[in-house]
Coordinates of C-alpha atoms (C1' of nucleotides) in Angstrom, one line a residue:
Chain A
X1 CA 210.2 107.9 106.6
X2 CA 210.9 110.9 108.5
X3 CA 213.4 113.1 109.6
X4 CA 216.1 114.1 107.0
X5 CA 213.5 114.9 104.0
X6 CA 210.1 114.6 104.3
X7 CA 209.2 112.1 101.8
X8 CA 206.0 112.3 101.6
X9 CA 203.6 114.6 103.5
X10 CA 200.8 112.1 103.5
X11 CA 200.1 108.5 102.7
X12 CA 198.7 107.8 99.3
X13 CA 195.3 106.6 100.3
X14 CA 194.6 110.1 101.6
X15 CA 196.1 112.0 98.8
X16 CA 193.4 110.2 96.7
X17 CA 190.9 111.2 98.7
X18 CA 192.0 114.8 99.0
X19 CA 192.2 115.0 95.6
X20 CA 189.5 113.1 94.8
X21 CA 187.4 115.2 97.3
X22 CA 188.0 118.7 95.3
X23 CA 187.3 117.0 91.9
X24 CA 183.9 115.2 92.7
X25 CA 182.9 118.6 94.5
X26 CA 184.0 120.7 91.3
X27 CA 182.8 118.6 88.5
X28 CA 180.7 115.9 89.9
X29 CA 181.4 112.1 89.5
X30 CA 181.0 111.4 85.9
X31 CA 183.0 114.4 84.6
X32 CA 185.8 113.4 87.1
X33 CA 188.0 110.7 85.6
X34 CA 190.5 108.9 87.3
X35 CA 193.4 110.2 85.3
X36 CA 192.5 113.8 86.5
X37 CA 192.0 112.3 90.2
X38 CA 195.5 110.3 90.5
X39 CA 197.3 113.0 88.3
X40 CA 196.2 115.8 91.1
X41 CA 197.2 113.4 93.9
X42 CA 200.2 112.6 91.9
X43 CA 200.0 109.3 92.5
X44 CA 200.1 105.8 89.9
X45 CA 196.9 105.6 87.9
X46 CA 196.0 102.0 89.4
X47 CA 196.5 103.3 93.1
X48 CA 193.1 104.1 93.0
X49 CA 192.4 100.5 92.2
X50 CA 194.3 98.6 94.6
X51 CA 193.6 101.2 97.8
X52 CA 190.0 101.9 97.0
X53 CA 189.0 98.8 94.5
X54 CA 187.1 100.7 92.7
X55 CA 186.1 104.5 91.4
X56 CA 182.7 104.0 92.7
X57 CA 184.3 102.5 96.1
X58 CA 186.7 105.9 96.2
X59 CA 183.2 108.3 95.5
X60 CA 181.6 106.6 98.5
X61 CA 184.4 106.9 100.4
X62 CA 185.1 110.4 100.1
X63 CA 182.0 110.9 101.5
X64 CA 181.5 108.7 104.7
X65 CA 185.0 110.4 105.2
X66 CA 183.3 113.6 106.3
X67 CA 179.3 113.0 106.7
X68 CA 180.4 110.6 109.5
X69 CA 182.0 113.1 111.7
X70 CA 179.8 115.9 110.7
X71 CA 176.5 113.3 111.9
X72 CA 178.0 112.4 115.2
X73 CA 179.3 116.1 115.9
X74 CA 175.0 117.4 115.0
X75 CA 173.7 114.6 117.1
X76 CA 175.9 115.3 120.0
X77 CA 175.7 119.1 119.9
X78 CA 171.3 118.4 119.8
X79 CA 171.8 115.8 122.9
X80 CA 173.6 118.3 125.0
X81 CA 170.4 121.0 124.3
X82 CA 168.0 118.2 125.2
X83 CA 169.8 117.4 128.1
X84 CA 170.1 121.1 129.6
X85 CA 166.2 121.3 128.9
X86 CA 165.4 118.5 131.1
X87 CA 162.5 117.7 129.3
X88 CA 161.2 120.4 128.4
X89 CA 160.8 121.4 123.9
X90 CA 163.4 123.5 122.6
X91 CA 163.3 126.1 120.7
X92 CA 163.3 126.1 117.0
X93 CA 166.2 128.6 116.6
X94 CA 168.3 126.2 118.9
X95 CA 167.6 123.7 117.2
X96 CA 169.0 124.8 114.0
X97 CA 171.7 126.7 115.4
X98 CA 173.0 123.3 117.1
X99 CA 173.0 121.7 113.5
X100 CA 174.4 125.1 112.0
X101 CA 177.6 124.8 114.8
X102 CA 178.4 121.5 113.9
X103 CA 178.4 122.0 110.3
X104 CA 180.8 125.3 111.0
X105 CA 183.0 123.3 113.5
X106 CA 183.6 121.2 110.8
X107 CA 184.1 123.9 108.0
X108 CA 186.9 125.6 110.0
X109 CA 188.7 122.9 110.7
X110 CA 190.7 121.7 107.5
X111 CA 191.5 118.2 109.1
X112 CA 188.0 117.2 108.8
X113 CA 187.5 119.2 105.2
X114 CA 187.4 123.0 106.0
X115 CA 186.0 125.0 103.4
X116 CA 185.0 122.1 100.7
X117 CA 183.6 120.6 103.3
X118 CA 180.0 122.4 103.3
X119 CA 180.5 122.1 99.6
X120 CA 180.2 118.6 99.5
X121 CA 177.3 119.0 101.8
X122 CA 175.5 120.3 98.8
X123 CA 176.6 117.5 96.8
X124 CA 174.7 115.0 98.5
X125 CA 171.8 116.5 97.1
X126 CA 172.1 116.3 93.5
X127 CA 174.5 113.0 93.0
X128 CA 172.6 110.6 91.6
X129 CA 174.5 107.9 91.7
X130 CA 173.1 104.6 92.6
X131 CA 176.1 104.2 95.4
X132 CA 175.3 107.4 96.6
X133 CA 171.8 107.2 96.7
X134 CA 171.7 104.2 98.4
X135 CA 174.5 105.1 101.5
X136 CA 173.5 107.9 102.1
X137 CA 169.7 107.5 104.0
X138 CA 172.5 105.3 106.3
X139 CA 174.5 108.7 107.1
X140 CA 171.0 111.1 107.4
X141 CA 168.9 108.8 109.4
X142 CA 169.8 109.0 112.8
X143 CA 171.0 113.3 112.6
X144 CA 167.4 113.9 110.7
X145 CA 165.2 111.7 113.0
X146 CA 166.5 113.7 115.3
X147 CA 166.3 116.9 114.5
X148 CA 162.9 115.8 113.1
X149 CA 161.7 115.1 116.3
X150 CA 162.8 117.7 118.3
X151 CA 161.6 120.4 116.1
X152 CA 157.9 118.6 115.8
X153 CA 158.1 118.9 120.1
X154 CA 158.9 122.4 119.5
X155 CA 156.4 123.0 116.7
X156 CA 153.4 120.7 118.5
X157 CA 151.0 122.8 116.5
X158 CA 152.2 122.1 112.8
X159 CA 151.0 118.5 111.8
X160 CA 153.5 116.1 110.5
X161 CA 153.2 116.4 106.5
X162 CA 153.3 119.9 106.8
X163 CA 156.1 120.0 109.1
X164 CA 158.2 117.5 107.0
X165 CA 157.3 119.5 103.7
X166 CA 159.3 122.3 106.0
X167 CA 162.3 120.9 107.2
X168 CA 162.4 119.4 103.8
X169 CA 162.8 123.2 102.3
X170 CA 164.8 124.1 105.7
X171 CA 167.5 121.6 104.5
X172 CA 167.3 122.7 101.3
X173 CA 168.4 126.0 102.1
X174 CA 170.8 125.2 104.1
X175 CA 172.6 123.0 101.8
X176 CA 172.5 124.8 99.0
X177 CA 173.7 127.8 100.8
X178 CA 176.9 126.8 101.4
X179 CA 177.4 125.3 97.5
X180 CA 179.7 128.3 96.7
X181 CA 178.9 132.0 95.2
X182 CA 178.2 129.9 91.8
X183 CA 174.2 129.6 92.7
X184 CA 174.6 133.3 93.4
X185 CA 176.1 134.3 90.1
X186 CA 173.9 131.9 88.4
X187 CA 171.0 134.8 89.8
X188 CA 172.7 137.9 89.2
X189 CA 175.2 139.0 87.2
X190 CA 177.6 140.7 90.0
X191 CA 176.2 139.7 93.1
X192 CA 177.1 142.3 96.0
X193 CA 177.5 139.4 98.5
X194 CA 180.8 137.5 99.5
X195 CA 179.9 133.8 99.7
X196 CA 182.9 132.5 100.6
X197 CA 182.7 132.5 104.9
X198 CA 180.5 130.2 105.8
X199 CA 179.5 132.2 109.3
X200 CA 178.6 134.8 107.7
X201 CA 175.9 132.5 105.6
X202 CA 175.0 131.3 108.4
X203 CA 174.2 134.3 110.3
X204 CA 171.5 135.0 107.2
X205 CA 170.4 131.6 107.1
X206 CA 169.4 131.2 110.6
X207 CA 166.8 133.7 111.0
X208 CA 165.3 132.7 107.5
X209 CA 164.6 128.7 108.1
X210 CA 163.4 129.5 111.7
X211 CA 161.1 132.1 110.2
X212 CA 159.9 129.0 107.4
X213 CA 159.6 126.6 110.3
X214 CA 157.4 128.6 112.7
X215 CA 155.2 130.3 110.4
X216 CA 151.8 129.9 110.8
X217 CA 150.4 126.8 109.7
X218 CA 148.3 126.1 106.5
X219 CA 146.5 123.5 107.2
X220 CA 144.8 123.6 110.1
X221 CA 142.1 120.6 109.8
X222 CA 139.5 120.3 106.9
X223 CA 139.2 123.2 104.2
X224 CA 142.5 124.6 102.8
X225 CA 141.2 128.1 102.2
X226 CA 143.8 129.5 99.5
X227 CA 143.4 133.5 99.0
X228 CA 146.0 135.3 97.2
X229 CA 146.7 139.0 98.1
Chain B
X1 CA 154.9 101.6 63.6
X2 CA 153.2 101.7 67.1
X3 CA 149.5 100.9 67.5
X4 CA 147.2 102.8 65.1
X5 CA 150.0 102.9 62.6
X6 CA 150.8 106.6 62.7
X7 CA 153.5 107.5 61.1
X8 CA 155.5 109.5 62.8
X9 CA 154.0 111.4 65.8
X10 CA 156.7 114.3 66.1
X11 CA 159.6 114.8 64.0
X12 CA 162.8 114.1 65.1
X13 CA 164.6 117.2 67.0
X14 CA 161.4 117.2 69.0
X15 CA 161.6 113.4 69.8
X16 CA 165.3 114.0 70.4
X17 CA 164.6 117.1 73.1
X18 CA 162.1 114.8 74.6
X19 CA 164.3 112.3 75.1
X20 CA 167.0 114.0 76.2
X21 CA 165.1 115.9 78.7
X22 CA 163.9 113.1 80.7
X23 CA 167.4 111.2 80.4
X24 CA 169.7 114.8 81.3
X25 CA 166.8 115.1 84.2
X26 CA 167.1 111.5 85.3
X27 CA 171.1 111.1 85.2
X28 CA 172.5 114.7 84.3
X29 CA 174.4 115.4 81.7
X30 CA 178.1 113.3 82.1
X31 CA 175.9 110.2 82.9
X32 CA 173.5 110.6 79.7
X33 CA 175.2 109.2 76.4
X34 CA 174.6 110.3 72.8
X35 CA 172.7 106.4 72.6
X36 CA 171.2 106.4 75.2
X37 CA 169.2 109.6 73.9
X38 CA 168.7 108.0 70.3
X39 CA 168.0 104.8 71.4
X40 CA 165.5 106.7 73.7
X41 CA 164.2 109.1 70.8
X42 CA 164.2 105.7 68.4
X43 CA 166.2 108.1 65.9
X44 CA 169.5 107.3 63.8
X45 CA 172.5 108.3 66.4
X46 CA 174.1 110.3 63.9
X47 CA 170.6 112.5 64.2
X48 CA 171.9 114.4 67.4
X49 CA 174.7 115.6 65.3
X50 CA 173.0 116.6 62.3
X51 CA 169.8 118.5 63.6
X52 CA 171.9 120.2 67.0
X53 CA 175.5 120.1 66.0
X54 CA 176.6 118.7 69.5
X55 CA 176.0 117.0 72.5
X56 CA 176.6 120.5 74.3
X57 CA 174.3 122.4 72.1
X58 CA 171.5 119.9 72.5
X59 CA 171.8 120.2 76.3
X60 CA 171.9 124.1 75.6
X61 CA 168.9 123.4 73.9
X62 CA 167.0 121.2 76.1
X63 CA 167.1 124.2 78.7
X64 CA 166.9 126.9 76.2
X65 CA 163.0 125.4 75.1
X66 CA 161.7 125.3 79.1
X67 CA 163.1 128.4 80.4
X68 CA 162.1 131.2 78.1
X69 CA 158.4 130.1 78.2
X70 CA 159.0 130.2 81.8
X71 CA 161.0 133.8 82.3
X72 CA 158.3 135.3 80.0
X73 CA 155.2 133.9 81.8
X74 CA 156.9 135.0 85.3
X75 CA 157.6 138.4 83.7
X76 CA 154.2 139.0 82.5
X77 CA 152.6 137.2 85.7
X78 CA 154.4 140.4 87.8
X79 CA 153.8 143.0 85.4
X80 CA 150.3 142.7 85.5
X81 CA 150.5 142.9 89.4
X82 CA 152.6 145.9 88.8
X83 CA 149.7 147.5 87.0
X84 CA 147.2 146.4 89.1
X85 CA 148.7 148.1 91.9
X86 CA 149.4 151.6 90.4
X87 CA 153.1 152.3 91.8
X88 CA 152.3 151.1 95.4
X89 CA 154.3 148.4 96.1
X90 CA 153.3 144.6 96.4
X91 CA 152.9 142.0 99.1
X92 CA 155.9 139.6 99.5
X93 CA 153.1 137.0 99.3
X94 CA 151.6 137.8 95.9
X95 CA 155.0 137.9 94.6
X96 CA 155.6 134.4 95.4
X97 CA 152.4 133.1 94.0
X98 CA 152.9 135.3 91.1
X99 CA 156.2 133.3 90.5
X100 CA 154.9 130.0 91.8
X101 CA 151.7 130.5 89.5
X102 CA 153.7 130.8 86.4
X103 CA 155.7 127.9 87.0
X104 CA 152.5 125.7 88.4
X105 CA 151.0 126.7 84.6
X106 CA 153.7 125.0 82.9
X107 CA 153.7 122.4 84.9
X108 CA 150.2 121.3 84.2
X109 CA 151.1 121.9 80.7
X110 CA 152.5 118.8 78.6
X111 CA 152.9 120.8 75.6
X112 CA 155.3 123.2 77.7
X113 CA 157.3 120.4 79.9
X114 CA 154.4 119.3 82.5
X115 CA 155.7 117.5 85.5
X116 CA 159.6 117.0 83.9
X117 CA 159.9 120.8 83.3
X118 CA 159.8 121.8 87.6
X119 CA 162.4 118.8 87.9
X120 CA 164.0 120.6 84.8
X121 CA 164.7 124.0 87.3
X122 CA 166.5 122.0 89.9
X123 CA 168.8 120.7 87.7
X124 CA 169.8 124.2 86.3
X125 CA 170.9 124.3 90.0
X126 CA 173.1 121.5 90.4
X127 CA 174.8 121.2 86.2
X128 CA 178.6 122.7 86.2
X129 CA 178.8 121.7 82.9
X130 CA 180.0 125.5 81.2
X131 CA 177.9 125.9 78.5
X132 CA 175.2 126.2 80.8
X133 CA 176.7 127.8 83.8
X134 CA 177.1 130.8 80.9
X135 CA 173.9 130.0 79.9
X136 CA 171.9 130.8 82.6
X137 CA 172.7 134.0 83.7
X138 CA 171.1 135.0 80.6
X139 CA 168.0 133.0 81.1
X140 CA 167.5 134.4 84.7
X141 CA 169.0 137.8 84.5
X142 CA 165.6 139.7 83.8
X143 CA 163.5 137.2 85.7
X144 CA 165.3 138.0 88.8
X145 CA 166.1 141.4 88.4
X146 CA 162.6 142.0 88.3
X147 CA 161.6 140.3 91.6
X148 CA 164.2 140.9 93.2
X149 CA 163.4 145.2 92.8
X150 CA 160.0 143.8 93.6
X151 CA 160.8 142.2 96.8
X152 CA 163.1 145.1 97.7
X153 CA 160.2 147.9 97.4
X154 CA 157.9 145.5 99.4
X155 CA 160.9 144.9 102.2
X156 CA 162.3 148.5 103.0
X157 CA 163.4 147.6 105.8
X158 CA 165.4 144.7 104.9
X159 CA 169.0 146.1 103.9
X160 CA 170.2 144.7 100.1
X161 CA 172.4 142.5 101.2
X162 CA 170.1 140.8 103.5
X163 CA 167.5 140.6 101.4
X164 CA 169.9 138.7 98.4
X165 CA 170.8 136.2 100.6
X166 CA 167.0 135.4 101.4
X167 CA 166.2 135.2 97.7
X168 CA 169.3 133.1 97.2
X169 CA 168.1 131.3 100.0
X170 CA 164.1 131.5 99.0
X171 CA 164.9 130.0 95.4
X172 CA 167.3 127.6 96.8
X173 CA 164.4 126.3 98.5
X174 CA 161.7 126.4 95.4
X175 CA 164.1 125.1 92.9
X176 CA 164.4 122.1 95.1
X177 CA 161.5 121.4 96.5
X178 CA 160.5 120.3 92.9
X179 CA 163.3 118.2 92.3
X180 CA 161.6 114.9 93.1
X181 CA 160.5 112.7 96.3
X182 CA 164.1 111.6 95.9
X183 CA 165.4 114.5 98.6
X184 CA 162.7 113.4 100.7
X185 CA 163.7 110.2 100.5
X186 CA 167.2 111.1 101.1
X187 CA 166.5 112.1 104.4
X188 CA 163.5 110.1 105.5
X189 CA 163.7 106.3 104.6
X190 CA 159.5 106.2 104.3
X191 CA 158.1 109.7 104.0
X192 CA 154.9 110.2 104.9
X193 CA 154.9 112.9 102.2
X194 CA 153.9 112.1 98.4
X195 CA 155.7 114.7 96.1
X196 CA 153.9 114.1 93.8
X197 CA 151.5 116.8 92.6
X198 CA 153.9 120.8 92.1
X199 CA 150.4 122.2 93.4
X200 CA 150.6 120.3 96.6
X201 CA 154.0 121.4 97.1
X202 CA 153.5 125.0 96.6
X203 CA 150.7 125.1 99.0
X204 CA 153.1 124.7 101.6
X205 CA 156.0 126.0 100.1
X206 CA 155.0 129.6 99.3
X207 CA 153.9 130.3 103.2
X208 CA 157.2 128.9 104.1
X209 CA 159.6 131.3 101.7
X210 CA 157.3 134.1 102.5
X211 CA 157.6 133.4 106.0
X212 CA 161.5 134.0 105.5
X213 CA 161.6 136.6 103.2
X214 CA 159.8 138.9 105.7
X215 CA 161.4 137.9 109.1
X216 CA 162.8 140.5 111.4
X217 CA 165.9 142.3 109.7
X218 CA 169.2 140.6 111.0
X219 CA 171.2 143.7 110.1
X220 CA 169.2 146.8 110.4
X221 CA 169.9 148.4 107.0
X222 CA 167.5 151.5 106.7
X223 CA 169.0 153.5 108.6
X224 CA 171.6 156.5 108.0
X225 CA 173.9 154.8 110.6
X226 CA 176.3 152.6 108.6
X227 CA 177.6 149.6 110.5
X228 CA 180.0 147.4 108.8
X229 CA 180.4 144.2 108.5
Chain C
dG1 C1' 221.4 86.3 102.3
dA2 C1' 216.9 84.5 101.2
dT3 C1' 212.0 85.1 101.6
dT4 C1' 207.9 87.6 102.1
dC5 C1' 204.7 91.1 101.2
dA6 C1' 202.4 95.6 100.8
dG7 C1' 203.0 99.1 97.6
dT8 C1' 204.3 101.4 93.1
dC9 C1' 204.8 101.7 88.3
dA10 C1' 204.4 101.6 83.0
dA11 C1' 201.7 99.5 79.8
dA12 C1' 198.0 97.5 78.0
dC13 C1' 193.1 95.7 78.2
dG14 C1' 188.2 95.8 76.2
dA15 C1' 184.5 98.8 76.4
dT16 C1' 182.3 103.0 75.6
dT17 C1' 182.6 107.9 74.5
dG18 C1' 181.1 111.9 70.9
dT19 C1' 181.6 112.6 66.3
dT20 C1' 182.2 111.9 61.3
dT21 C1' 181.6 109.7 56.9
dG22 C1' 179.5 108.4 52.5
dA23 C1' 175.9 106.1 50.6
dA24 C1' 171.0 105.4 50.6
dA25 C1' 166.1 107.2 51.0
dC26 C1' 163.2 110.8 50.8
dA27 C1' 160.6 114.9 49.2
dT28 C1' 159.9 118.6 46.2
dA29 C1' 160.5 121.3 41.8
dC30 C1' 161.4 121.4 37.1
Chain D
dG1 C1' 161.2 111.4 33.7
dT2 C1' 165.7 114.2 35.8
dA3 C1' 167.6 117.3 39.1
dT4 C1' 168.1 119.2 43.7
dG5 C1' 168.3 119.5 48.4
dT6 C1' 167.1 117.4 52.9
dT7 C1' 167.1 113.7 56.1
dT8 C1' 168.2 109.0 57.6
dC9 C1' 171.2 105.2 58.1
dA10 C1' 175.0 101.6 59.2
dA11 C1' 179.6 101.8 59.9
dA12 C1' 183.7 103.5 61.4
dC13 C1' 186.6 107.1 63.5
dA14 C1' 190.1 108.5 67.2
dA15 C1' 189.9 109.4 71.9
dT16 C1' 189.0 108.4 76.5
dC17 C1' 187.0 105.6 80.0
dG18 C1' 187.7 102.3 84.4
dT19 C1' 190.2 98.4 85.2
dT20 C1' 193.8 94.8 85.1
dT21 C1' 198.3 92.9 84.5
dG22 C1' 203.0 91.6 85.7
dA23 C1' 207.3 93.3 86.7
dC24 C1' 209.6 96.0 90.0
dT25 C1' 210.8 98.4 94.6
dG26 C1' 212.0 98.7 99.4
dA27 C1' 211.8 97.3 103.9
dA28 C1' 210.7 93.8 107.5
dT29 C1' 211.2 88.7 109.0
dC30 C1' 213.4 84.6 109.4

DNA sequence: GATTCAGTCAAACGATTGTTTGAAACATAC
DNA sequence: GTATGTTTCAAACAATCGTTTGACTGAATC
């Protein structure tokens, strides 16, 4: 295998998913065939087949590939606040910037996916296939229990709908943040901003979900009183 | 044929678009087939063909029917806060409602899309398909050009940059938060929250992008002193 | 050397894709 | 009535889809 010539840089099963990663990010699942897929990873079109079983196999794959490192990486970085609090509720703008470091640990390291990495993040949220739909909740449900919990002990004053309703919009942004400069250009026509380092998002995105979470709450018990300015 | 024995309720391009709406909403655009839509629409297959030309151009069409009834009503919602205030320039606040007011209207409007047109705007999110990735811009460009020179006069202090990533990152979360219980779902395996109603959701969700919008500058931009980046 | 077995390969499988065709059905005008 | 133009319909089109097959390769085991 080695030594002389390098045969091959890695094993087949990875170049399918490499390839495969880029593809399902850049076109989604149904637009990505498995002739463009094997023909990128240059490998046989039935590899796919006998390595993966199937394409919906690969396409779940590809996935727990990354979202498994990324969930154990945001859970550890949240035990290791909670554990230097003793106790005591953190704050919100910890709390998101222990997800945020994960996420960027991950993005600039290209052995766990680098750059398409948050990309695929984004993904998760509009796939709707069935395989998807159904393994991911698996992924999400320990990392958002969590960070659920942690930021209702920092936001005791919120109640819970309203406070899900939020980190459901805080996710939101942060996913789709890191989609590419595509959601961008799809506002404006030449956008000033450079969307391609993902610190530098985050360095906006921070201070925006922690204003979102903390703001004052609307409902505070019986009448929603709705005024407009 | 069905019930009172009407004969045909709509013709068929509109039965088409209203199938294909739901099914392009539901599955996206790869996953939706030329049957399924007819089959759907209870129209000949060759229909599609003859009244739209294409698969693509009925898709360009499906979004082509919500949007401009949308990007007028937003339009017109701000200009007559622009009037109202004389030159002086608005609250982030009313802003958002004036948006959020003009989609909640269409919404609540079967004739214009009701409750399938909000899901509608997520998916102009998440579709790479081209013909409506150079679609859109279009669609969008006065829209948000206009609030975005809005927001900017009622944030002076918020340098440009800073202030398009928070709409990027505002929208982001508006676009989506309509998109379906499904995202809560994603996350939360039995959410207490029922997604329901778009009014409910912009209750909380206007307070929450306004809340971001006007947090502290990151980047302190109003000043003669320029720091790079 | 014979056997075994994971892996690769070209070729083909049936099914489904978007689109086209030409005839039939329809409405309206002469 | 005939003529004209529009819309619908069943059938077929070539192309592509995901998957399967069976022969073949190369190295390890006996």
């Amino acid at each position: 295998m080695n030594g002389t010539g390098e045969i091959r840089q890695t094993d087949t099963a990875t170049r399918i998913l490499d390839a495969a990663e880029v593809l399902f990010v850049e076109h989604g699942f149904e637009a990505t065939s498995m002739r463009m897929i094997t023909q990128r990873a240059e490998v046989n079109l039935a590899a796919v087949n006998y390595h993966f079983g199937s394409k919906d196999a690969l396409f779940q794959g590809v996935f727990t590939r990354r979202l498994t490192p990324l969930t154990q990486l945001a859970v550890q970085s949240l035990d290791k606040l909670e554990q230097a609090a003793k106790g005591a509720p953190l704050l919100v703008d910890a709390i998101m910037h222990a997800f945020m470091d994960a996420a960027l640990d991950i993005a600039y390291d290209p052995k766990r996916g680098g750059v398409i990495f948050v990309r695929l993040l984004s993904r998760t949220f509009v796939e709707t296939h069935p395989v998807l739909r159904e393994s991911l909740p698996r992924h999400y449900e320990e990392l958002v229990g969590r960070y659920a919990s942690a930021t209702a002990r920092a936001l005791p004053h919120i109640d819970q709908i309203e406070l899900q309703w939020r980190l459901n919009f805080a996710f939101s942004a942060i996913f789709n943040a890191f989609a590419g400069n595509n959601i961008l250009r799809l506002f404006v026509s030449d956008p000033v901003v450079n969307a391609r380092d993902p610190r530098l998002i985050a360095t906006y995105l921070v201070p925006f979900v922690v204003a979102g979470l903390t703001a004052p709450a609307v409902k505070m018990g019986a009448s929603p009183d709705v005024n407009r300015a």
